[in-house]
CSV table of C-alpha atoms in Angstrom, one decimal:
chain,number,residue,atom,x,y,z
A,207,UNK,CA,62.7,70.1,91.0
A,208,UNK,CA,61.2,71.6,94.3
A,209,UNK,CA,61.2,75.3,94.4
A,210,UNK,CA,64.3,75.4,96.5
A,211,UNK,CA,66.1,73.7,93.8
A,212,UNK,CA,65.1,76.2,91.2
A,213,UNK,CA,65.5,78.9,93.4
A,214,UNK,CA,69.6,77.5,94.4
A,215,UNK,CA,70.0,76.4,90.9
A,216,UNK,CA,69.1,80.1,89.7
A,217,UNK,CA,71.1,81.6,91.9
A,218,UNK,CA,74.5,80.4,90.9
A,219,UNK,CA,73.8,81.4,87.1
A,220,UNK,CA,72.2,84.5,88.1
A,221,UNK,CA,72.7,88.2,87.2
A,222,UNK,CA,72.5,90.2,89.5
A,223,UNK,CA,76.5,90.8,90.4
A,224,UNK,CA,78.6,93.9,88.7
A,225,UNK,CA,80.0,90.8,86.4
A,226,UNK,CA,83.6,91.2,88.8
A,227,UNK,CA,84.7,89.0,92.0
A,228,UNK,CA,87.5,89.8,94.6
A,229,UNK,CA,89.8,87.0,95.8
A,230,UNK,CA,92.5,87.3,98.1
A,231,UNK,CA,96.1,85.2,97.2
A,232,UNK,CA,98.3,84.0,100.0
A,233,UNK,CA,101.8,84.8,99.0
A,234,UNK,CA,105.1,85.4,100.3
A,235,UNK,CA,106.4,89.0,99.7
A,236,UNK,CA,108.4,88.3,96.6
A,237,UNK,CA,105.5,86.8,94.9
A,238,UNK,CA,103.3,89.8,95.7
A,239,UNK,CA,106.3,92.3,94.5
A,240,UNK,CA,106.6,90.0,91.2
A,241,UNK,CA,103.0,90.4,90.9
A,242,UNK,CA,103.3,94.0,91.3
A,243,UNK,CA,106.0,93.7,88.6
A,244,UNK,CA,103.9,91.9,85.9
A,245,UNK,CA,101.1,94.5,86.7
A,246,UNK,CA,103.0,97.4,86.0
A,247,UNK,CA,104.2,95.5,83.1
A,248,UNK,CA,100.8,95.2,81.1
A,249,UNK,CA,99.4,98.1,82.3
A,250,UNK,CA,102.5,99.8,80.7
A,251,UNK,CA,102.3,97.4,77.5
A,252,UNK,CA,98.9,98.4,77.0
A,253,UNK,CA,99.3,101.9,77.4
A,254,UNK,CA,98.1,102.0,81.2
A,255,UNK,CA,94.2,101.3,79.5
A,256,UNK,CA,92.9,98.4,81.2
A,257,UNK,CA,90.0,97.3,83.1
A,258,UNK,CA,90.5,96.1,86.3
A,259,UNK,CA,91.7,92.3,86.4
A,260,UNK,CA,93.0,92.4,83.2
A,261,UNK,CA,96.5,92.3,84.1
A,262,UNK,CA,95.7,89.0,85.8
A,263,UNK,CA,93.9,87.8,82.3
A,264,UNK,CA,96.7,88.4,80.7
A,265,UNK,CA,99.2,86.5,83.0
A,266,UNK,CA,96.4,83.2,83.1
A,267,UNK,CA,96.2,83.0,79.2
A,268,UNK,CA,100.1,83.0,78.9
A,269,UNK,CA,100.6,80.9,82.0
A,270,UNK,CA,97.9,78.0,80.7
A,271,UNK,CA,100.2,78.2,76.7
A,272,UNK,CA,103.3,77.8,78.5
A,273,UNK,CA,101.8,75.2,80.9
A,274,UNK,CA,99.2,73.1,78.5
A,275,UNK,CA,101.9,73.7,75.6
A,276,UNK,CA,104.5,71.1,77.8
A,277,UNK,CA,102.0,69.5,78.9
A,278,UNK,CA,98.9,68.6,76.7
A,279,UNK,CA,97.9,65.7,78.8
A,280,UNK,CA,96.5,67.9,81.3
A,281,UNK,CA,94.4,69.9,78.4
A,282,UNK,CA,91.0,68.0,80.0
A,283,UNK,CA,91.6,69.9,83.4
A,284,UNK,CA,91.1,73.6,81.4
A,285,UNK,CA,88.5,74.8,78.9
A,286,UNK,CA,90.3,77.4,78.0
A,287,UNK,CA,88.4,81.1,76.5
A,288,UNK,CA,89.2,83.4,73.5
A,289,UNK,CA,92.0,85.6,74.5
A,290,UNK,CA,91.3,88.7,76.4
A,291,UNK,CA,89.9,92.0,74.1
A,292,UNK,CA,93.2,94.2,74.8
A,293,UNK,CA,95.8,90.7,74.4
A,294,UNK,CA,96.1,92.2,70.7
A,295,UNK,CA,97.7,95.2,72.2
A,296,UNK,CA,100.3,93.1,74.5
A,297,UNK,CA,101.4,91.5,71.8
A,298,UNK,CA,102.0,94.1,68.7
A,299,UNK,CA,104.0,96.7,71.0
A,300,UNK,CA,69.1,100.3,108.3
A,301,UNK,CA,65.3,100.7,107.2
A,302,UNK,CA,63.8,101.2,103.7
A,303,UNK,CA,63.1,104.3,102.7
A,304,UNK,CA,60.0,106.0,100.8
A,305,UNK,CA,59.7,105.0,97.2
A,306,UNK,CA,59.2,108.0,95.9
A,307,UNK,CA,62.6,110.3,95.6
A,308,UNK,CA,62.7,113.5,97.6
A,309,UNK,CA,62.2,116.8,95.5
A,310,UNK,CA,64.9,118.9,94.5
A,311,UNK,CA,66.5,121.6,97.3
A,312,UNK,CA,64.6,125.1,97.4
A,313,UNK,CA,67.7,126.8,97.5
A,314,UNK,CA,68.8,125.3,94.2
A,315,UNK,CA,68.3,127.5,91.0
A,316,UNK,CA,69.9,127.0,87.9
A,317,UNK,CA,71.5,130.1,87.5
A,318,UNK,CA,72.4,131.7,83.9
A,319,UNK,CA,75.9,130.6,82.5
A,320,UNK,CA,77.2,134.4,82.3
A,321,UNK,CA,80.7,133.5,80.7
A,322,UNK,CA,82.0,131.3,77.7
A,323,UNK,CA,85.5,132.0,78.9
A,324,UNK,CA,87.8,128.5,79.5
A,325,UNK,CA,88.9,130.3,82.4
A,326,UNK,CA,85.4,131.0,84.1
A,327,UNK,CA,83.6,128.1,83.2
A,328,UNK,CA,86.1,126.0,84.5
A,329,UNK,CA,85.8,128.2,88.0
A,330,UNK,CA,81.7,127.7,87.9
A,331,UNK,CA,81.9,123.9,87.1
A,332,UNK,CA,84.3,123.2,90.0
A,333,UNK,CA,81.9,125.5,92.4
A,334,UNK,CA,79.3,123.2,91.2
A,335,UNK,CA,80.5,120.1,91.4
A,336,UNK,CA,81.7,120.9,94.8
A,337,UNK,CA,78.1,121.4,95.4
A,338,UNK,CA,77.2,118.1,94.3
A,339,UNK,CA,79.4,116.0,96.2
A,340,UNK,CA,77.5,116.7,99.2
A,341,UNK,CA,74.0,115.5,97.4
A,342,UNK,CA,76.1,112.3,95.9
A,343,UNK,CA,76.6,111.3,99.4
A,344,UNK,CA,72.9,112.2,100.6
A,345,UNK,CA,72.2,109.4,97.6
A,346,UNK,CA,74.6,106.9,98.3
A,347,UNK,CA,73.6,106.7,102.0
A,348,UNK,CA,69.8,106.8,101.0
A,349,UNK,CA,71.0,103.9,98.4
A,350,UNK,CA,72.9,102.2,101.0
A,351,UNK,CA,69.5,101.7,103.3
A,352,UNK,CA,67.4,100.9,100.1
A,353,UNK,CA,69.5,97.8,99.4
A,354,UNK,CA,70.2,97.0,102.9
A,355,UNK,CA,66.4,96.2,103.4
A,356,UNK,CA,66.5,94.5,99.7
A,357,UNK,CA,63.9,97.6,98.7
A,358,UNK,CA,63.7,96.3,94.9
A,359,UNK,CA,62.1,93.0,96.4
A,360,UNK,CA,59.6,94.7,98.5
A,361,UNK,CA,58.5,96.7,95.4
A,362,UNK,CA,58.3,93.2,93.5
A,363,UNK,CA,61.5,94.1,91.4
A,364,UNK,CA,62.8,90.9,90.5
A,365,UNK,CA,66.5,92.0,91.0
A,366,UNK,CA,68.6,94.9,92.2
A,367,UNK,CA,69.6,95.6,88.2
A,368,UNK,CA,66.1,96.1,87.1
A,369,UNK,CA,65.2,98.4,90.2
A,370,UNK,CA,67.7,100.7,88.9
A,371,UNK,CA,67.1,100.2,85.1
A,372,UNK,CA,63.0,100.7,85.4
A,373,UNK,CA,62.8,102.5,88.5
A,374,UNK,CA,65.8,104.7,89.3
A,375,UNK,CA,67.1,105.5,85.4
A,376,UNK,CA,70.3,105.1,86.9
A,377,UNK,CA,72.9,102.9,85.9
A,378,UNK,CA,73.7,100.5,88.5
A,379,UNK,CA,78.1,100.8,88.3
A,380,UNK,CA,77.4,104.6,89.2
A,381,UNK,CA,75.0,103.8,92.1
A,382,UNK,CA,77.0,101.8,93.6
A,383,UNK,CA,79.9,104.1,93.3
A,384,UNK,CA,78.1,106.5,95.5
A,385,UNK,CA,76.8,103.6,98.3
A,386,UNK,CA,80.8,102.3,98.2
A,387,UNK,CA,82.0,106.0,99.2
A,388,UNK,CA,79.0,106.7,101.6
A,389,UNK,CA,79.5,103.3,103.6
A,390,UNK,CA,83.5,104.0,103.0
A,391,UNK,CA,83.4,107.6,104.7
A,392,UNK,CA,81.2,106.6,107.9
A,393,UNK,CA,83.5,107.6,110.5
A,394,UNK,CA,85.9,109.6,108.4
A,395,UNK,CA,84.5,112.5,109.0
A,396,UNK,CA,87.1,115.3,108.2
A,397,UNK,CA,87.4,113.6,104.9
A,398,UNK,CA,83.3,113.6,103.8
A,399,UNK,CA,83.3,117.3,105.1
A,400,UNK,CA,86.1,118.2,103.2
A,401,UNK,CA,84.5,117.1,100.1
A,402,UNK,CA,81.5,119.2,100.8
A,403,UNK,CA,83.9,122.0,100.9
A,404,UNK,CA,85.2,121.4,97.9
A,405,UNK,CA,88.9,121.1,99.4
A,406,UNK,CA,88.7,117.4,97.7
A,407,UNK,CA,87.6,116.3,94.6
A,408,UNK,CA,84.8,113.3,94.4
A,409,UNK,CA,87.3,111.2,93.0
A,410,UNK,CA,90.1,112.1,95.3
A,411,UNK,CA,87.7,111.4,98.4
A,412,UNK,CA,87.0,108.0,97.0
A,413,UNK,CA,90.6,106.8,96.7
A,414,UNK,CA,91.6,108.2,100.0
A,415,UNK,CA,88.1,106.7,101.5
A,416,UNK,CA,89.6,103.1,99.8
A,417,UNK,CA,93.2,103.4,102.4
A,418,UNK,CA,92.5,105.9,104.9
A,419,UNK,CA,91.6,105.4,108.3
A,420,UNK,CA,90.2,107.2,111.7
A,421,UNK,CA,93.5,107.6,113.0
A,422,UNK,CA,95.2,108.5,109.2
A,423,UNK,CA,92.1,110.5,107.4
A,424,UNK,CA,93.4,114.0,108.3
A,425,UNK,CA,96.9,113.4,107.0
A,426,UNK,CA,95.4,112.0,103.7
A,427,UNK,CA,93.0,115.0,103.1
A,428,UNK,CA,96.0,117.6,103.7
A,429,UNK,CA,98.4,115.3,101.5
A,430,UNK,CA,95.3,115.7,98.8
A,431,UNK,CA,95.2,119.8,99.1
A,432,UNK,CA,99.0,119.7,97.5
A,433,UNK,CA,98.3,117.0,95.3
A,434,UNK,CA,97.7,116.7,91.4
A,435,UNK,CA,94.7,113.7,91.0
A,436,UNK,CA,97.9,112.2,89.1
A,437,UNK,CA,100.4,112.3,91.8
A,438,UNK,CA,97.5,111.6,94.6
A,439,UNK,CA,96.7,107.9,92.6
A,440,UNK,CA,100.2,107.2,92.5
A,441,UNK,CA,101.0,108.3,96.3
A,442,UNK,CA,98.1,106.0,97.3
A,443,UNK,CA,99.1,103.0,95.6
A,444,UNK,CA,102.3,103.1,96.4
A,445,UNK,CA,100.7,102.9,100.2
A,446,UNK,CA,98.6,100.1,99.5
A,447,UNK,CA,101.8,98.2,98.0
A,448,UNK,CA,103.6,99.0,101.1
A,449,UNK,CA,100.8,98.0,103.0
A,450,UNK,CA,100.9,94.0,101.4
A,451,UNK,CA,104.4,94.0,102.0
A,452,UNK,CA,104.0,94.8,105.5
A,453,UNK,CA,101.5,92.4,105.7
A,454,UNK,CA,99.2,95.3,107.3
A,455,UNK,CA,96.0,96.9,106.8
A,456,UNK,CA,96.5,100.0,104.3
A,457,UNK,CA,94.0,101.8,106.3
A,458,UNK,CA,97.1,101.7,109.1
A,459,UNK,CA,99.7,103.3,107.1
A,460,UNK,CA,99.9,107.1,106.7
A,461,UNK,CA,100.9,108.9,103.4
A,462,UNK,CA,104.1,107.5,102.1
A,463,UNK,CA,107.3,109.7,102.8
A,464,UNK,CA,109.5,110.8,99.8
A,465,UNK,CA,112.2,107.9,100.4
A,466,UNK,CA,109.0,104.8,100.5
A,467,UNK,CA,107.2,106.5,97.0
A,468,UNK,CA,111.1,106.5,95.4
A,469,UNK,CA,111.5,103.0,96.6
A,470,UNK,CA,108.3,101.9,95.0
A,471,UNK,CA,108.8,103.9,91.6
A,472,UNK,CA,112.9,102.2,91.6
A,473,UNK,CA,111.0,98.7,91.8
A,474,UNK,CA,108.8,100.1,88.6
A,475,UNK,CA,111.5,101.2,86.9
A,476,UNK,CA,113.7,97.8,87.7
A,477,UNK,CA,110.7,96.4,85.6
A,478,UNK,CA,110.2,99.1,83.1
A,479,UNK,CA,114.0,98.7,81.9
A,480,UNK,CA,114.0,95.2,81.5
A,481,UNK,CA,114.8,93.6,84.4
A,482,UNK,CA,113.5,90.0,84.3
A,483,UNK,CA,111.4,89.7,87.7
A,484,UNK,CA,110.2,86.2,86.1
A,485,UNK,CA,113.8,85.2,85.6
A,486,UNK,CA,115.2,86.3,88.7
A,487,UNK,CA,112.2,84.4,90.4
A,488,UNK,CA,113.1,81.1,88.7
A,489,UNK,CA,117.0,80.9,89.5
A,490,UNK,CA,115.6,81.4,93.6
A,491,UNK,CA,117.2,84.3,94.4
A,492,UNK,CA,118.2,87.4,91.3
A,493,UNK,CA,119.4,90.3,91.7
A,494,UNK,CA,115.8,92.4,90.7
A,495,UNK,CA,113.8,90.3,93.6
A,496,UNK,CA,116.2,91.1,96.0
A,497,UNK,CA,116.5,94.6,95.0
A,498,UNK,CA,112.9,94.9,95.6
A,499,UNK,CA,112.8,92.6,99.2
A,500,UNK,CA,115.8,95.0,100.3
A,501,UNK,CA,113.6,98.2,99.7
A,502,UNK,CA,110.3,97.1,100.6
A,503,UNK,CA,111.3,95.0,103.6
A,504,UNK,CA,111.3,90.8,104.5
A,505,UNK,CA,109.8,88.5,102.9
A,506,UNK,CA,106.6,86.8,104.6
A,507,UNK,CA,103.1,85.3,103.9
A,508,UNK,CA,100.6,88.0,103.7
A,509,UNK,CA,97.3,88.4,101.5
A,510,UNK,CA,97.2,90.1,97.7
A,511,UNK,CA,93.6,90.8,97.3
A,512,UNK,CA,92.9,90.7,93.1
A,513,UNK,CA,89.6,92.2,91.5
A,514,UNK,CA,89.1,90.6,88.1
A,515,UNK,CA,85.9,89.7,86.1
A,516,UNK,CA,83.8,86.4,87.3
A,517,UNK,CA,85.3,84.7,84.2
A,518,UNK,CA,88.7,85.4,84.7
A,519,UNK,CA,88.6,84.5,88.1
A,520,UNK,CA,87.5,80.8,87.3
A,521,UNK,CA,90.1,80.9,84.4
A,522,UNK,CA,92.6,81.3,87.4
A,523,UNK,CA,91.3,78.6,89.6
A,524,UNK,CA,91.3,75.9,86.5
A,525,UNK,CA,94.3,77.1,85.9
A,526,UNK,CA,95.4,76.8,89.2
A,527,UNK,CA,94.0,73.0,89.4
A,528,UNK,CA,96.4,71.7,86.6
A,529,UNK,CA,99.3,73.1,87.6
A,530,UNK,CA,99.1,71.5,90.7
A,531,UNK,CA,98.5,68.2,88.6
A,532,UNK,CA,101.4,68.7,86.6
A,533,UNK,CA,103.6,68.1,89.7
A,534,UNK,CA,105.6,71.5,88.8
A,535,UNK,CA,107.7,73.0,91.8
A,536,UNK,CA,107.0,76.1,93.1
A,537,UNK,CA,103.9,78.5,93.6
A,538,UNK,CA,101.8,79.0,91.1
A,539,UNK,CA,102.0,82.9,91.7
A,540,UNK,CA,105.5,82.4,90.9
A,541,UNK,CA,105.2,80.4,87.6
A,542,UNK,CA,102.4,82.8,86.2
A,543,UNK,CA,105.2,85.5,86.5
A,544,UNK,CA,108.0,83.2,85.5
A,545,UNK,CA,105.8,82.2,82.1
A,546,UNK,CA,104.8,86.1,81.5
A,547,UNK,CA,108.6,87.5,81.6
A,548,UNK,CA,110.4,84.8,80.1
A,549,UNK,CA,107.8,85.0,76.8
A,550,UNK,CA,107.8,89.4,77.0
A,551,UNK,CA,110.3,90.2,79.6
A,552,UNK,CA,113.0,91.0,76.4
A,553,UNK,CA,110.3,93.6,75.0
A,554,UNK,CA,111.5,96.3,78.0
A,555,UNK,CA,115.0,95.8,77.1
A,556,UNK,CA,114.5,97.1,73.6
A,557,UNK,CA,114.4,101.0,73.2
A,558,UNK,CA,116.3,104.0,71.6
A,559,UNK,CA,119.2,106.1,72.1
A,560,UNK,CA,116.6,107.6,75.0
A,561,UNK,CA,115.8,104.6,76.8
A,562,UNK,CA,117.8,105.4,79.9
A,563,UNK,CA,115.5,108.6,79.8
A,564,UNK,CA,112.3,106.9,79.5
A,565,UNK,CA,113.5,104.8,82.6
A,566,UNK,CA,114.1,106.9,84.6
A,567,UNK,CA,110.7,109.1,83.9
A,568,UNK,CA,109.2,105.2,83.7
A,569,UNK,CA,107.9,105.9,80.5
A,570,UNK,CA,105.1,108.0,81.3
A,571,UNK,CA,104.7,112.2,80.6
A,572,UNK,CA,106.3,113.8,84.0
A,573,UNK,CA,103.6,116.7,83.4
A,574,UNK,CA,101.5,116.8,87.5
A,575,UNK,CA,98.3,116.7,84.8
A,576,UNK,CA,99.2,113.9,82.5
A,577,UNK,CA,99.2,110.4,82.4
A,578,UNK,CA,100.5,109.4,79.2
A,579,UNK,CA,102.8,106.8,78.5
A,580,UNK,CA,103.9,107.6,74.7
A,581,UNK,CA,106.3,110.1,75.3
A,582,UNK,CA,109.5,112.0,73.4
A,583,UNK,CA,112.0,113.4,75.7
A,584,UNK,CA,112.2,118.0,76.1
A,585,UNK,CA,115.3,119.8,77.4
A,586,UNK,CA,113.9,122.1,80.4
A,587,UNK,CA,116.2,124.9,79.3
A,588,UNK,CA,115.8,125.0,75.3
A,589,UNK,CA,119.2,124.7,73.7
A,590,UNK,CA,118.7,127.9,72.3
A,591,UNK,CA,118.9,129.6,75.5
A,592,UNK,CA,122.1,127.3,76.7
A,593,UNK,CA,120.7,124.2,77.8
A,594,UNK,CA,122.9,121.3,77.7
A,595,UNK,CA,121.9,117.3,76.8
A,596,UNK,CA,123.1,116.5,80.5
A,597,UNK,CA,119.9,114.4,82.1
A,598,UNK,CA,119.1,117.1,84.6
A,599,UNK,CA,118.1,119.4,81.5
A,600,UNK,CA,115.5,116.4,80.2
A,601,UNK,CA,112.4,115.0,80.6
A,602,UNK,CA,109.7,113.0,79.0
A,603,UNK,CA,106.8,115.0,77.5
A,604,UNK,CA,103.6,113.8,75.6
A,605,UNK,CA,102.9,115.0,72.1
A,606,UNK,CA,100.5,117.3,73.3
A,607,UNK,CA,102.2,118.6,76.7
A,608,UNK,CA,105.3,118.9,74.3
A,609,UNK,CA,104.3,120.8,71.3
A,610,UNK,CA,100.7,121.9,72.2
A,611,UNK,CA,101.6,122.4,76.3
A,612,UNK,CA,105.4,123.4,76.6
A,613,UNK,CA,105.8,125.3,73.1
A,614,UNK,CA,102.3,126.3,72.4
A,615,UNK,CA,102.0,128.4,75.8
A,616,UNK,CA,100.0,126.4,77.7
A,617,UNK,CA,102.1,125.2,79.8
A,618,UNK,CA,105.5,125.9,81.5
A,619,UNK,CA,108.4,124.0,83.4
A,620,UNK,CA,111.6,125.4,84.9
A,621,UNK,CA,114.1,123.9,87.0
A,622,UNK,CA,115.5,120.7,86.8
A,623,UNK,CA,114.2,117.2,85.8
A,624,UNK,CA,114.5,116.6,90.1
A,625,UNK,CA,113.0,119.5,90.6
A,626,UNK,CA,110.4,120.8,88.1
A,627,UNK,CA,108.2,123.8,88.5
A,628,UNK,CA,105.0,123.5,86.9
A,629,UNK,CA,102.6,126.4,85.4
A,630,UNK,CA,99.2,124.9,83.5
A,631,UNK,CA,97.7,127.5,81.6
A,632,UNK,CA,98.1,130.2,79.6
A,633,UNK,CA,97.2,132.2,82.5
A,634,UNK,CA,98.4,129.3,85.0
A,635,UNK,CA,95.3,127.8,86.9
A,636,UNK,CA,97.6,125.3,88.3
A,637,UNK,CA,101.3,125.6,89.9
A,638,UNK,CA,103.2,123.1,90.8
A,639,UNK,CA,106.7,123.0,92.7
A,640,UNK,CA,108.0,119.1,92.6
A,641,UNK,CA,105.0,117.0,93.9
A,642,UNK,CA,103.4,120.1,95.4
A,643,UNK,CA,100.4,122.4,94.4
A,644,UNK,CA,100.9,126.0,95.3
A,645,UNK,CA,98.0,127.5,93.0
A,646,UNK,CA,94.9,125.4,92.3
């Protein structure tokens, strides 16, 4: 082999990728709201745990048994792999820079931690990770030029990975985390200064760098101010949902108004209660599709870009190979969801004498600070003080926000389940009216 051989043939084996591909799926609106649907699914059947891509995993290893299980002839066409880690789950319930890293600040002393209160040293943590944020950028712009001008090879690194393993002492997910939000925020300036403020958290910053936009960044930040990290997740990707519907950009799209979030949570509860999207897909037209093309808008081609590991994603397109061979009608989007439902879709439409509770929360703990999805349900006004069963006086606590939170004192809700009032704390750090933080 010449060296251009060895040097081609290395590279397709090679190792210096995060181990995860993107691909983007042409499909029609129902298919991506049906995707949507068997998403929320798994991540609900597995506890809302998962890696990213694993959702799709989980649809290709129960597409290829329902499709090599008819049709065995076509077995050749897929090799198939052991069954995802977390299946288990599903199914029981510019120019280099210097080498040499710049010295710490002068103006940064580590100053004595004067209190073990909860209270104050959750106060001095958050001053100083507001402090950080602004040197995480300083790195990931200073990382972003050191792997634009391929640094690692100039130092006779023989890849990126080992550059950071002998040379930086930084692992090479977290590094890149920073160059993502530094390349992410060029131009979105009101959002990278409101990090340095502290006004955002590092982890807010970098979902609302992911949608926002010039013309969009401001309302984003200000939405963030009044939002739980909870409630901020879920507001975004409902906007990137919308966003594939509309076959747009989610960087064009603003926050999502009260009436777009409650359209996308009614399609998550359609699923959460049972509502076979894989069914309704298979007869053409069902009720549960068209519920969610009526709220989400018409039905066109548009792209659903999906995140998976390298693995899965070549699982996918063998997959995708023999169903076309098998001569099946229909996308195969649409028969990955058909073959998921139809084997777990009667799993949501079990439950207890609480179920239509659970739906309506969609099974998760309606605390602003909790994402929990193993819930019991908790009359607002104890019974012992009047309250009634009626399902304005209930909602779906956690264990912990339950006992420990509600009726150990360190936590407090009032109102209605439509309209909670939050307190978190013994002495409240947090207040929360609806979606809306008034205390922080």
């Amino acid at each position: 082999m010449t060296v251009r051989e060895v040097r081609a043939a290395l590279r397709e084996v090679g190792d210096d990728g995060d181990g995860f591909t993107t691909i983007d799926l042409p499909v029609t609106q129902t298919e991506l709201v049906a995707l949507e649907a068997a998403r929320m699914a798994i991540e609900h059947a597995n506890a809302g745990v998962v890696e990213p891509g694993h959702w799709l995993e989980c649809l290709v290893f129960e597409g290829a048994s329902t499709l090599l299980g008819s049709r065995p002839d076509l077995a050749d066409l897929y090799e198939p792999r052991e069954p995802p880690a977390l299946r288990p789950r599903l199914l029981a319930d510019g120019a280099p820079v210097p080498p040499r890293a710049p010295a710490v600040d002068d103006d940064y002393v580590e100053e004595p931690i004067a209190t073990d209160d909860p209270v104050g040293l959750d106060a001095t943590v958050r001053e100083r990770a507001a402090r950080l944020a602004s040197r995480d950028l300083w790195l990931g712009e200073l990382l972003s030029r050191f792997l634009l001008a391929r640094g690692w090879v100039a130092l006779g690194y023989p890849s990126e990975q080992s550059w950071f393993d002998e040379r930086l002492g930084l692992a090479r997910s977290t590094a890149r985390g920073r160059v993502t939000l530094a390349r992410r925020l060029r131009g979105l300036e009101e959002l990278g200064d409101a990090l340095c403020r502290g006004e955002v958290g590092y982890e807010q910053a970098a979902m609302i760098a992911r949608i926002a936009g010039p013309d969009t960044t401001e309302a984003w930040v200000e939405r963030a101010k009044t939002r739980t990290y909870k409630h901020l997740a879920e507001e975004v990707r409902a906007a990137e949902l919308l966003a594939g519907v509309a076959g747009e950009p989610p960087r064009q799209l603003a926050p999502p108004e009260d009436d777009e979030l409650e359209a996308v949570f009614e399609v998550e509860r359609g699923v959460l209660s049972g509502e076979s999207i894989g069914a309704a897909l298979r007869d053409g037209d069902g009720d549960a599709v068209q519920m969610s093309v009526d709220l989400l808008g018409q039905d066109r081609r548009r792209c659903f870009p999906v995140r998976a590991r390298d693995e899965v994603i070549r699982d996918f397109r063998r997959l995708e190979r023999v169903h076309r061979a098998s001569g099946l009608p229909g996308s195969f989007a649409t028969f990955l969801v058909v073959a998921f439902f139809d084997a777990w879709g009667g799993r949501f439409l079990e439950g207890n004498r609480w179920k239509a509770l659970h739906d309506r929360d969609r099974h998760r703990c309606v605390s602003p600070v909790c994402k929990s999805r193993s819930v019991t349900n908790h009359h607002v006004r104890y019974r012992a003080h009047g309250g009634g069963d009626e399902p304005e006086n209930q909602i779906t606590l956690c264990e912990f926000c339950h006992l420990d939170g509600e009726h150990g004192g360190r936590l407090r809700v009032r109102g209605t389940a439509s309209k909670p009032e939050w307190w978190i704390g013994r002495t409240p750090v947090m207040h929360i009216e609806g979606r809306e933080v008034r205390l922080r």
